[in-house]
PDB file of C-alpha atoms in Angstrom:
ATOM      1  CA  MET C  20      85.872 -48.831  -4.959  1.00  0.00           C
ATOM      2  CA  THR C  21      85.046 -52.172  -6.529  1.00  0.00           C
ATOM      3  CA  ASP C  22      87.164 -55.298  -6.477  1.00  0.00           C
ATOM      4  CA  ASP C  23      88.767 -54.547  -9.791  1.00  0.00           C
ATOM      5  CA  ASN C  24      89.257 -50.764  -9.628  1.00  0.00           C
ATOM      6  CA  ALA C  25      92.743 -49.518  -8.929  1.00  0.00           C
ATOM      7  CA  LYS C  26      93.375 -46.170  -7.235  1.00  0.00           C
ATOM      8  CA  SER C  27      96.368 -44.123  -6.249  1.00  0.00           C
ATOM      9  CA  ARG C  28      97.659 -43.589  -2.733  1.00  0.00           C
ATOM     10  CA  GLY C  29      97.673 -40.101  -1.169  1.00  0.00           C
ATOM     11  CA  ASP C  30     100.732 -38.950  -3.146  1.00  0.00           C
ATOM     12  CA  GLY C  31      98.961 -39.813  -6.379  1.00  0.00           C
ATOM     13  CA  ASN C  32     101.936 -41.779  -7.694  1.00  0.00           C
ATOM     14  CA  THR C  33     101.584 -45.242  -6.114  1.00  0.00           C
ATOM     15  CA  PRO C  34      98.883 -47.433  -7.612  1.00  0.00           C
ATOM     16  CA  GLU C  35      96.720 -49.356  -5.198  1.00  0.00           C
ATOM     17  CA  LYS C  36      94.228 -52.135  -5.772  1.00  0.00           C
ATOM     18  CA  GLN C  37      91.751 -53.826  -3.471  1.00  0.00           C
ATOM     19  CA  ARG C  38      91.312 -57.561  -3.972  1.00  0.00           C
ATOM     20  CA  GLY C  39      88.554 -58.452  -1.527  1.00  0.00           C
ATOM     21  CA  PRO C  40      90.022 -57.820   1.978  1.00  0.00           C
ATOM     22  CA  VAL C  41      93.567 -57.634   0.577  1.00  0.00           C
ATOM     23  CA  THR C  42      95.255 -54.349  -0.376  1.00  0.00           C
ATOM     24  CA  LEU C  43      97.894 -54.411  -3.107  1.00  0.00           C
ATOM     25  CA  ARG C  44     100.203 -51.443  -3.693  1.00  0.00           C
ATOM     26  CA  GLY C  45     102.931 -50.534  -6.102  1.00  0.00           C
ATOM     27  CA  GLU C  46     104.001 -53.082  -8.648  1.00  0.00           C
ATOM     28  CA  HIS C  47     102.073 -55.798  -6.770  1.00  0.00           C
ATOM     29  CA  SER C  48      98.791 -54.141  -7.740  1.00  0.00           C
ATOM     30  CA  VAL C  49      99.284 -54.939 -11.417  1.00  0.00           C
ATOM     31  CA  GLU C  50      97.514 -58.177 -12.337  1.00  0.00           C
ATOM     32  CA  ALA C  51      96.849 -59.498 -15.813  1.00  0.00           C
ATOM     33  CA  THR C  52      93.543 -61.070 -14.789  1.00  0.00           C
ATOM     34  CA  THR C  53      90.898 -60.639 -12.132  1.00  0.00           C
ATOM     35  CA  THR C  54      89.774 -63.166  -9.532  1.00  0.00           C
ATOM     36  CA  ASP C  55      86.388 -63.514 -11.209  1.00  0.00           C
ATOM     37  CA  GLN C  56      88.001 -64.092 -14.584  1.00  0.00           C
ATOM     38  CA  ARG C  57      90.274 -66.784 -13.221  1.00  0.00           C
ATOM     39  CA  LEU C  58      87.286 -68.440 -11.569  1.00  0.00           C
ATOM     40  CA  LEU C  59      84.900 -68.298 -14.537  1.00  0.00           C
ATOM     41  CA  ASP C  60      87.290 -68.783 -17.446  1.00  0.00           C
ATOM     42  CA  SER C  61      87.729 -72.555 -17.507  1.00  0.00           C
ATOM     43  CA  ARG C  62      90.206 -72.212 -20.364  1.00  0.00           C
ATOM     44  CA  GLY C  63      92.680 -70.362 -18.160  1.00  0.00           C
ATOM     45  CA  PRO C  64      95.606 -71.845 -16.221  1.00  0.00           C
ATOM     46  CA  SER C  65      94.918 -74.079 -13.234  1.00  0.00           C
ATOM     47  CA  ASP C  66      97.793 -72.801 -11.074  1.00  0.00           C
ATOM     48  CA  TRP C  67      95.318 -70.979  -8.809  1.00  0.00           C
ATOM     49  CA  VAL C  68      94.238 -74.357  -7.371  1.00  0.00           C
ATOM     50  CA  HIS C  69      97.655 -74.724  -5.786  1.00  0.00           C
ATOM     51  CA  THR C  70      97.994 -71.300  -4.173  1.00  0.00           C
ATOM     52  CA  ASP C  71      98.140 -70.927  -0.402  1.00  0.00           C
ATOM     53  CA  PRO C  72      94.809 -69.066  -0.041  1.00  0.00           C
ATOM     54  CA  TRP C  73      93.053 -71.916  -1.844  1.00  0.00           C
ATOM     55  CA  ARG C  74      94.852 -74.463   0.332  1.00  0.00           C
ATOM     56  CA  VAL C  75      93.343 -72.773   3.399  1.00  0.00           C
ATOM     57  CA  MET C  76      89.867 -73.461   2.026  1.00  0.00           C
ATOM     58  CA  ARG C  77      90.819 -77.019   1.233  1.00  0.00           C
ATOM     59  CA  ILE C  78      92.201 -77.506   4.746  1.00  0.00           C
ATOM     60  CA  GLN C  79      89.043 -76.005   6.209  1.00  0.00           C
ATOM     61  CA  ALA C  80      86.961 -78.381   4.108  1.00  0.00           C
ATOM     62  CA  GLU C  81      88.937 -81.359   5.411  1.00  0.00           C
ATOM     63  CA  PHE C  82      88.317 -80.317   9.008  1.00  0.00           C
ATOM     64  CA  VAL C  83      84.598 -79.884   8.293  1.00  0.00           C
ATOM     65  CA  GLU C  84      84.349 -83.270   6.589  1.00  0.00           C
ATOM     66  CA  GLY C  85      86.284 -84.991   9.364  1.00  0.00           C
ATOM     67  CA  PHE C  86      84.294 -83.408  12.179  1.00  0.00           C
ATOM     68  CA  GLY C  87      81.045 -84.188  10.393  1.00  0.00           C
ATOM     69  CA  ALA C  88      81.916 -87.834   9.750  1.00  0.00           C
ATOM     70  CA  LEU C  89      83.220 -88.548  13.250  1.00  0.00           C
ATOM     71  CA  ALA C  90      81.078 -86.320  15.484  1.00  0.00           C
ATOM     72  CA  GLU C  91      78.807 -89.153  16.615  1.00  0.00           C
ATOM     73  CA  LEU C  92      81.528 -91.759  16.929  1.00  0.00           C
ATOM     74  CA  PRO C  93      81.217 -93.788  20.163  1.00  0.00           C
ATOM     75  CA  ARG C  94      84.190 -94.137  22.511  1.00  0.00           C
ATOM     76  CA  ALA C  95      87.135 -95.172  20.375  1.00  0.00           C
ATOM     77  CA  VAL C  96      90.732 -96.356  20.478  1.00  0.00           C
ATOM     78  CA  THR C  97      93.272 -95.622  17.760  1.00  0.00           C
ATOM     79  CA  VAL C  98      95.731 -98.351  16.846  1.00  0.00           C
ATOM     80  CA  PHE C  99      98.813 -97.623  14.762  1.00  0.00           C
ATOM     81  CA  GLY C 100     101.149-100.086  13.096  1.00  0.00           C
ATOM     82  CA  SER C 101     103.211-100.798  10.024  1.00  0.00           C
ATOM     83  CA  ALA C 102     101.669-100.892   6.569  1.00  0.00           C
ATOM     84  CA  ARG C 103     104.383-103.437   5.664  1.00  0.00           C
ATOM     85  CA  THR C 104     103.165-106.182   7.996  1.00  0.00           C
ATOM     86  CA  ARG C 105     102.105-109.170   5.897  1.00  0.00           C
ATOM     87  CA  GLU C 106      99.071-111.346   6.453  1.00  0.00           C
ATOM     88  CA  GLY C 107     100.185-114.481   8.272  1.00  0.00           C
ATOM     89  CA  HIS C 108     102.925-112.680  10.193  1.00  0.00           C
ATOM     90  CA  PRO C 109     102.587-112.906  14.003  1.00  0.00           C
ATOM     91  CA  GLU C 110     102.198-109.120  14.160  1.00  0.00           C
ATOM     92  CA  TYR C 111      99.245-109.328  11.753  1.00  0.00           C
ATOM     93  CA  THR C 112      97.626-111.926  13.987  1.00  0.00           C
ATOM     94  CA  MET C 113      98.389-109.717  16.993  1.00  0.00           C
ATOM     95  CA  GLY C 114      96.585-106.837  15.281  1.00  0.00           C
ATOM     96  CA  GLN C 115      93.518-108.943  14.552  1.00  0.00           C
ATOM     97  CA  THR C 116      93.376-110.148  18.143  1.00  0.00           C
ATOM     98  CA  LEU C 117      93.699-106.623  19.483  1.00  0.00           C
ATOM     99  CA  GLY C 118      91.042-105.229  17.143  1.00  0.00           C
ATOM    100  CA  LYS C 119      88.658-108.019  18.115  1.00  0.00           C
ATOM    101  CA  ALA C 120      89.232-107.489  21.836  1.00  0.00           C
ATOM    102  CA  LEU C 121      88.666-103.732  21.605  1.00  0.00           C
ATOM    103  CA  ALA C 122      85.464-104.212  19.631  1.00  0.00           C
ATOM    104  CA  GLU C 123      84.169-106.757  22.137  1.00  0.00           C
ATOM    105  CA  GLU C 124      84.747-104.182  24.899  1.00  0.00           C
ATOM    106  CA  GLY C 125      82.505-101.753  23.033  1.00  0.00           C
ATOM    107  CA  PHE C 126      85.192 -99.496  21.583  1.00  0.00           C
ATOM    108  CA  ALA C 127      85.159 -98.268  18.012  1.00  0.00           C
ATOM    109  CA  VAL C 128      88.559 -99.018  16.505  1.00  0.00           C
ATOM    110  CA  MET C 129      90.390 -96.422  14.414  1.00  0.00           C
ATOM    111  CA  THR C 130      93.459 -96.959  12.272  1.00  0.00           C
ATOM    112  CA  GLY C 131      95.187 -95.165   9.437  1.00  0.00           C
ATOM    113  CA  GLY C 132      93.034 -97.246   7.121  1.00  0.00           C
ATOM    114  CA  GLY C 133      95.939 -98.703   5.178  1.00  0.00           C
ATOM    115  CA  PRO C 134      97.254-102.220   4.657  1.00  0.00           C
ATOM    116  CA  GLY C 135      99.379-104.346   6.986  1.00  0.00           C
ATOM    117  CA  ALA C 136      98.865-103.992  10.719  1.00  0.00           C
ATOM    118  CA  MET C 137      96.150-101.390  10.144  1.00  0.00           C
ATOM    119  CA  GLU C 138      94.205-103.817   7.991  1.00  0.00           C
ATOM    120  CA  ALA C 139      94.634-106.526  10.621  1.00  0.00           C
ATOM    121  CA  VAL C 140      93.176-104.332  13.365  1.00  0.00           C
ATOM    122  CA  ASN C 141      90.256-103.184  11.215  1.00  0.00           C
ATOM    123  CA  ARG C 142      89.638-106.772  10.217  1.00  0.00           C
ATOM    124  CA  GLY C 143      89.586-108.018  13.806  1.00  0.00           C
ATOM    125  CA  ALA C 144      87.185-105.246  14.823  1.00  0.00           C
ATOM    126  CA  GLN C 145      84.820-105.787  11.916  1.00  0.00           C
ATOM    127  CA  GLU C 146      84.767-109.571  12.275  1.00  0.00           C
ATOM    128  CA  ALA C 147      83.865-109.102  15.958  1.00  0.00           C
ATOM    129  CA  GLY C 148      80.905-106.914  14.997  1.00  0.00           C
ATOM    130  CA  GLY C 149      82.492-103.643  16.114  1.00  0.00           C
ATOM    131  CA  LEU C 150      82.767-100.328  14.323  1.00  0.00           C
ATOM    132  CA  SER C 151      85.918-100.312  12.188  1.00  0.00           C
ATOM    133  CA  VAL C 152      87.136 -96.828  11.226  1.00  0.00           C
ATOM    134  CA  GLY C 153      89.916 -95.860   8.829  1.00  0.00           C
ATOM    135  CA  LEU C 154      91.367 -92.373   8.444  1.00  0.00           C
ATOM    136  CA  GLY C 155      93.381 -92.557   5.267  1.00  0.00           C
ATOM    137  CA  ILE C 156      96.048 -90.221   3.941  1.00  0.00           C
ATOM    138  CA  GLU C 157      96.976 -89.361   0.374  1.00  0.00           C
ATOM    139  CA  LEU C 158     100.312 -91.067  -0.276  1.00  0.00           C
ATOM    140  CA  PRO C 159     102.112 -91.952  -3.510  1.00  0.00           C
ATOM    141  CA  PHE C 160     102.694 -95.568  -2.450  1.00  0.00           C
ATOM    142  CA  GLU C 161      99.428 -96.650  -0.794  1.00  0.00           C
ATOM    143  CA  GLN C 162      96.168 -97.410  -2.562  1.00  0.00           C
ATOM    144  CA  GLY C 163      93.079 -96.368  -0.682  1.00  0.00           C
ATOM    145  CA  LEU C 164      91.442 -97.786   2.406  1.00  0.00           C
ATOM    146  CA  ASN C 165      91.630-101.459   3.266  1.00  0.00           C
ATOM    147  CA  PRO C 166      88.451-103.524   2.692  1.00  0.00           C
ATOM    148  CA  TRP C 167      87.801-103.998   6.435  1.00  0.00           C
ATOM    149  CA  VAL C 168      86.900-100.355   7.075  1.00  0.00           C
ATOM    150  CA  ASP C 169      83.237 -99.596   7.816  1.00  0.00           C
ATOM    151  CA  LEU C 170      83.617 -95.832   8.128  1.00  0.00           C
ATOM    152  CA  GLY C 171      86.407 -94.262   6.127  1.00  0.00           C
ATOM    153  CA  VAL C 172      87.621 -90.711   5.635  1.00  0.00           C
ATOM    154  CA  ASN C 173      90.510 -89.784   3.361  1.00  0.00           C
ATOM    155  CA  PHE C 174      92.711 -86.749   4.049  1.00  0.00           C
ATOM    156  CA  ARG C 175      95.248 -84.756   2.081  1.00  0.00           C
ATOM    157  CA  TYR C 176      96.953 -83.225   5.119  1.00  0.00           C
ATOM    158  CA  PHE C 177      98.646 -85.150   7.909  1.00  0.00           C
ATOM    159  CA  PHE C 178      97.950 -82.503  10.543  1.00  0.00           C
ATOM    160  CA  VAL C 179      94.187 -82.579   9.898  1.00  0.00           C
ATOM    161  CA  ARG C 180      94.193 -86.360  10.157  1.00  0.00           C
ATOM    162  CA  LYS C 181      96.228 -86.243  13.375  1.00  0.00           C
ATOM    163  CA  THR C 182      93.678 -83.885  14.904  1.00  0.00           C
ATOM    164  CA  MET C 183      90.934 -86.414  14.173  1.00  0.00           C
ATOM    165  CA  PHE C 184      92.866 -89.260  15.761  1.00  0.00           C
ATOM    166  CA  VAL C 185      93.432 -87.320  18.970  1.00  0.00           C
ATOM    167  CA  LYS C 186      90.029 -85.659  19.170  1.00  0.00           C
ATOM    168  CA  TYR C 187      87.934 -88.761  18.623  1.00  0.00           C
ATOM    169  CA  SER C 188      89.850 -91.469  20.492  1.00  0.00           C
ATOM    170  CA  GLN C 189      90.447 -92.135  24.162  1.00  0.00           C
ATOM    171  CA  ALA C 190      93.762 -93.981  23.795  1.00  0.00           C
ATOM    172  CA  PHE C 191      96.571 -94.811  21.378  1.00  0.00           C
ATOM    173  CA  ILE C 192      97.948 -98.317  21.015  1.00  0.00           C
ATOM    174  CA  CYS C 193     101.044 -98.747  18.868  1.00  0.00           C
ATOM    175  CA  LEU C 194     101.833-102.056  17.237  1.00  0.00           C
ATOM    176  CA  PRO C 195     105.320-102.443  15.735  1.00  0.00           C
ATOM    177  CA  GLY C 196     105.692 -99.795  13.062  1.00  0.00           C
ATOM    178  CA  GLY C 197     107.995 -97.392  11.276  1.00  0.00           C
ATOM    179  CA  PHE C 198     108.321 -93.625  10.912  1.00  0.00           C
ATOM    180  CA  GLY C 199     104.570 -93.036  10.656  1.00  0.00           C
ATOM    181  CA  THR C 200     103.882 -94.952  13.849  1.00  0.00           C
ATOM    182  CA  LEU C 201     106.758 -93.207  15.637  1.00  0.00           C
ATOM    183  CA  ASP C 202     105.481 -89.839  14.460  1.00  0.00           C
ATOM    184  CA  GLU C 203     102.025 -90.470  15.886  1.00  0.00           C
ATOM    185  CA  LEU C 204     103.514 -91.948  19.077  1.00  0.00           C
ATOM    186  CA  PHE C 205     105.693 -88.980  19.943  1.00  0.00           C
ATOM    187  CA  GLU C 206     103.089 -86.425  18.946  1.00  0.00           C
ATOM    188  CA  ALA C 207     100.642 -88.121  21.321  1.00  0.00           C
ATOM    189  CA  LEU C 208     103.231 -88.210  24.109  1.00  0.00           C
ATOM    190  CA  THR C 209     103.965 -84.516  23.605  1.00  0.00           C
ATOM    191  CA  LEU C 210     100.267 -83.628  23.815  1.00  0.00           C
ATOM    192  CA  VAL C 211      99.846 -85.677  26.988  1.00  0.00           C
ATOM    193  CA  GLN C 212     103.064 -84.351  28.577  1.00  0.00           C
ATOM    194  CA  THR C 213     102.025 -80.754  27.929  1.00  0.00           C
ATOM    195  CA  LYS C 214      98.455 -81.504  29.071  1.00  0.00           C
ATOM    196  CA  LYS C 215      96.914 -80.588  25.738  1.00  0.00           C
ATOM    197  CA  VAL C 216      95.013 -83.836  26.173  1.00  0.00           C
ATOM    198  CA  THR C 217      94.347 -85.554  29.499  1.00  0.00           C
ATOM    199  CA  LYS C 218      93.595 -89.110  30.654  1.00  0.00           C
ATOM    200  CA  PHE C 219      95.030 -90.367  27.373  1.00  0.00           C
ATOM    201  CA  PRO C 220      97.106 -93.556  27.696  1.00  0.00           C
ATOM    202  CA  VAL C 221      99.741 -94.540  25.150  1.00  0.00           C
ATOM    203  CA  VAL C 222     100.372 -98.286  24.953  1.00  0.00           C
ATOM    204  CA  LEU C 223     103.275 -99.895  23.098  1.00  0.00           C
ATOM    205  CA  PHE C 224     102.195-103.403  22.209  1.00  0.00           C
ATOM    206  CA  GLY C 225     105.077-105.844  21.726  1.00  0.00           C
ATOM    207  CA  SER C 226     107.910-105.669  24.269  1.00  0.00           C
ATOM    208  CA  GLU C 227     110.476-107.315  21.998  1.00  0.00           C
ATOM    209  CA  TYR C 228     109.986-104.568  19.428  1.00  0.00           C
ATOM    210  CA  TRP C 229     109.421-101.591  21.737  1.00  0.00           C
ATOM    211  CA  GLY C 230     111.648-102.585  24.640  1.00  0.00           C
ATOM    212  CA  GLY C 231     114.734-100.914  23.189  1.00  0.00           C
ATOM    213  CA  LEU C 232     112.875 -97.639  22.778  1.00  0.00           C
ATOM    214  CA  ALA C 233     111.599 -97.787  26.357  1.00  0.00           C
ATOM    215  CA  ASP C 234     115.142 -98.493  27.603  1.00  0.00           C
ATOM    216  CA  TRP C 235     116.505 -95.558  25.604  1.00  0.00           C
ATOM    217  CA  LEU C 236     113.878 -93.204  26.997  1.00  0.00           C
ATOM    218  CA  ARG C 237     114.791 -94.287  30.534  1.00  0.00           C
ATOM    219  CA  ASP C 238     118.571 -94.701  30.258  1.00  0.00           C
ATOM    220  CA  SER C 239     119.381 -91.856  27.897  1.00  0.00           C
ATOM    221  CA  VAL C 240     116.610 -89.283  27.512  1.00  0.00           C
ATOM    222  CA  CYS C 241     115.520 -89.299  31.160  1.00  0.00           C
ATOM    223  CA  LYS C 242     119.026 -89.845  32.493  1.00  0.00           C
ATOM    224  CA  HIS C 243     120.230 -86.715  30.694  1.00  0.00           C
ATOM    225  CA  GLY C 244     117.319 -84.716  32.082  1.00  0.00           C
ATOM    226  CA  LYS C 245     115.477 -84.213  28.798  1.00  0.00           C
ATOM    227  CA  ILE C 246     112.302 -85.694  30.292  1.00  0.00           C
ATOM    228  CA  GLY C 247     111.285 -86.345  33.896  1.00  0.00           C
ATOM    229  CA  GLU C 248     110.641 -89.568  35.746  1.00  0.00           C
ATOM    230  CA  LYS C 249     106.905 -88.967  35.631  1.00  0.00           C
ATOM    231  CA  ASP C 250     107.093 -88.686  31.853  1.00  0.00           C
ATOM    232  CA  LEU C 251     108.259 -92.286  31.637  1.00  0.00           C
ATOM    233  CA  ALA C 252     104.970 -93.328  33.218  1.00  0.00           C
ATOM    234  CA  LEU C 253     103.128 -91.996  30.169  1.00  0.00           C
ATOM    235  CA  VAL C 254     104.326 -95.003  28.152  1.00  0.00           C
ATOM    236  CA  HIS C 255     103.001 -98.500  28.854  1.00  0.00           C
ATOM    237  CA  VAL C 256     104.768-101.478  27.276  1.00  0.00           C
ATOM    238  CA  THR C 257     102.944-104.799  27.227  1.00  0.00           C
ATOM    239  CA  ASP C 258     102.468-108.076  25.372  1.00  0.00           C
ATOM    240  CA  ASP C 259      99.147-108.829  27.010  1.00  0.00           C
ATOM    241  CA  VAL C 260      95.852-107.890  25.364  1.00  0.00           C
ATOM    242  CA  ASP C 261      93.988-107.943  28.672  1.00  0.00           C
ATOM    243  CA  GLU C 262      96.525-105.590  30.243  1.00  0.00           C
ATOM    244  CA  ALA C 263      96.280-103.197  27.303  1.00  0.00           C
ATOM    245  CA  LEU C 264      92.490-103.237  27.568  1.00  0.00           C
ATOM    246  CA  GLN C 265      92.606-102.599  31.288  1.00  0.00           C
ATOM    247  CA  ILE C 266      94.886 -99.587  30.804  1.00  0.00           C
ATOM    248  CA  VAL C 267      92.468 -98.191  28.235  1.00  0.00           C
ATOM    249  CA  LYS C 268      89.369 -98.875  30.363  1.00  0.00           C
ATOM    250  CA  ASP C 269      90.921 -97.349  33.492  1.00  0.00           C
ATOM    251  CA  ALA C 270      91.859 -94.209  31.592  1.00  0.00           C
ATOM    252  CA  TYR C 271      88.417 -93.961  30.027  1.00  0.00           C
ATOM    253  CA  LYS C 272      86.736 -94.317  33.416  1.00  0.00           C
ATOM    254  CA  ALA C 273      88.982 -91.583  34.811  1.00  0.00           C
ATOM    255  CA  TRP C 274      88.042 -89.388  31.852  1.00  0.00           C
ATOM    256  CA  GLU C 275      84.321 -90.052  32.436  1.00  0.00           C
ATOM    257  CA  ASP C 276      84.673 -89.239  36.134  1.00  0.00           C
ATOM    258  CA  ALA C 277      86.396 -85.967  35.270  1.00  0.00           C
ATOM    259  CA  HIS C 278      83.571 -84.985  32.913  1.00  0.00           C
TER     260      HIS C 278
END
């Protein structure tokens, strides 16, 4: 039976059609067009681009592109932070300083590739002669990668991008940020807590900004038994670049020793 030939089931009354590996029976077997026709007839509707099976191929392509672009990346640290941080703000300067320090320690520096704190970190890394990486995401309110990115990859899907951040970095450092930064922070903490990734420090840079969150985790979340005491140790809060670097270097050394 070919792709486009319908047949009847054993009782002879229920139509059945094979569409590649998929079997369609009953009323679902009736299609106005074939797969080949929809592919080759450029005058037809474009709705097929947005179907779930096609999305799987698109997702697969994003993984392939990401893995290919980042496979030979040297040891790296991902830094998150707000896209709303303006140049000249102390947090922007903090990002530049951090990016520079990481680059001088031999780490590639990855960010979300956007403006604000991400731009500051990429800028600091590039100006220090390090490898500045940006993993962008398709958003309605951001315009491409910032100009301080040396190696950039754009993604449609957040979960593919998140995989790249975790797979190709040895630590997360979070500058003050909003929902996006919090999302990445807690996803990383969950992966470390459940041992999906190991020897992976999470540093919150800026005690004035992050202190309230750290207090809440200790005084509310831990106090009510939703996390354990050892889970609190997964989060490091600091204002000191040297301390942040030391945390990252110690974790990387432990990872090297384990491998």
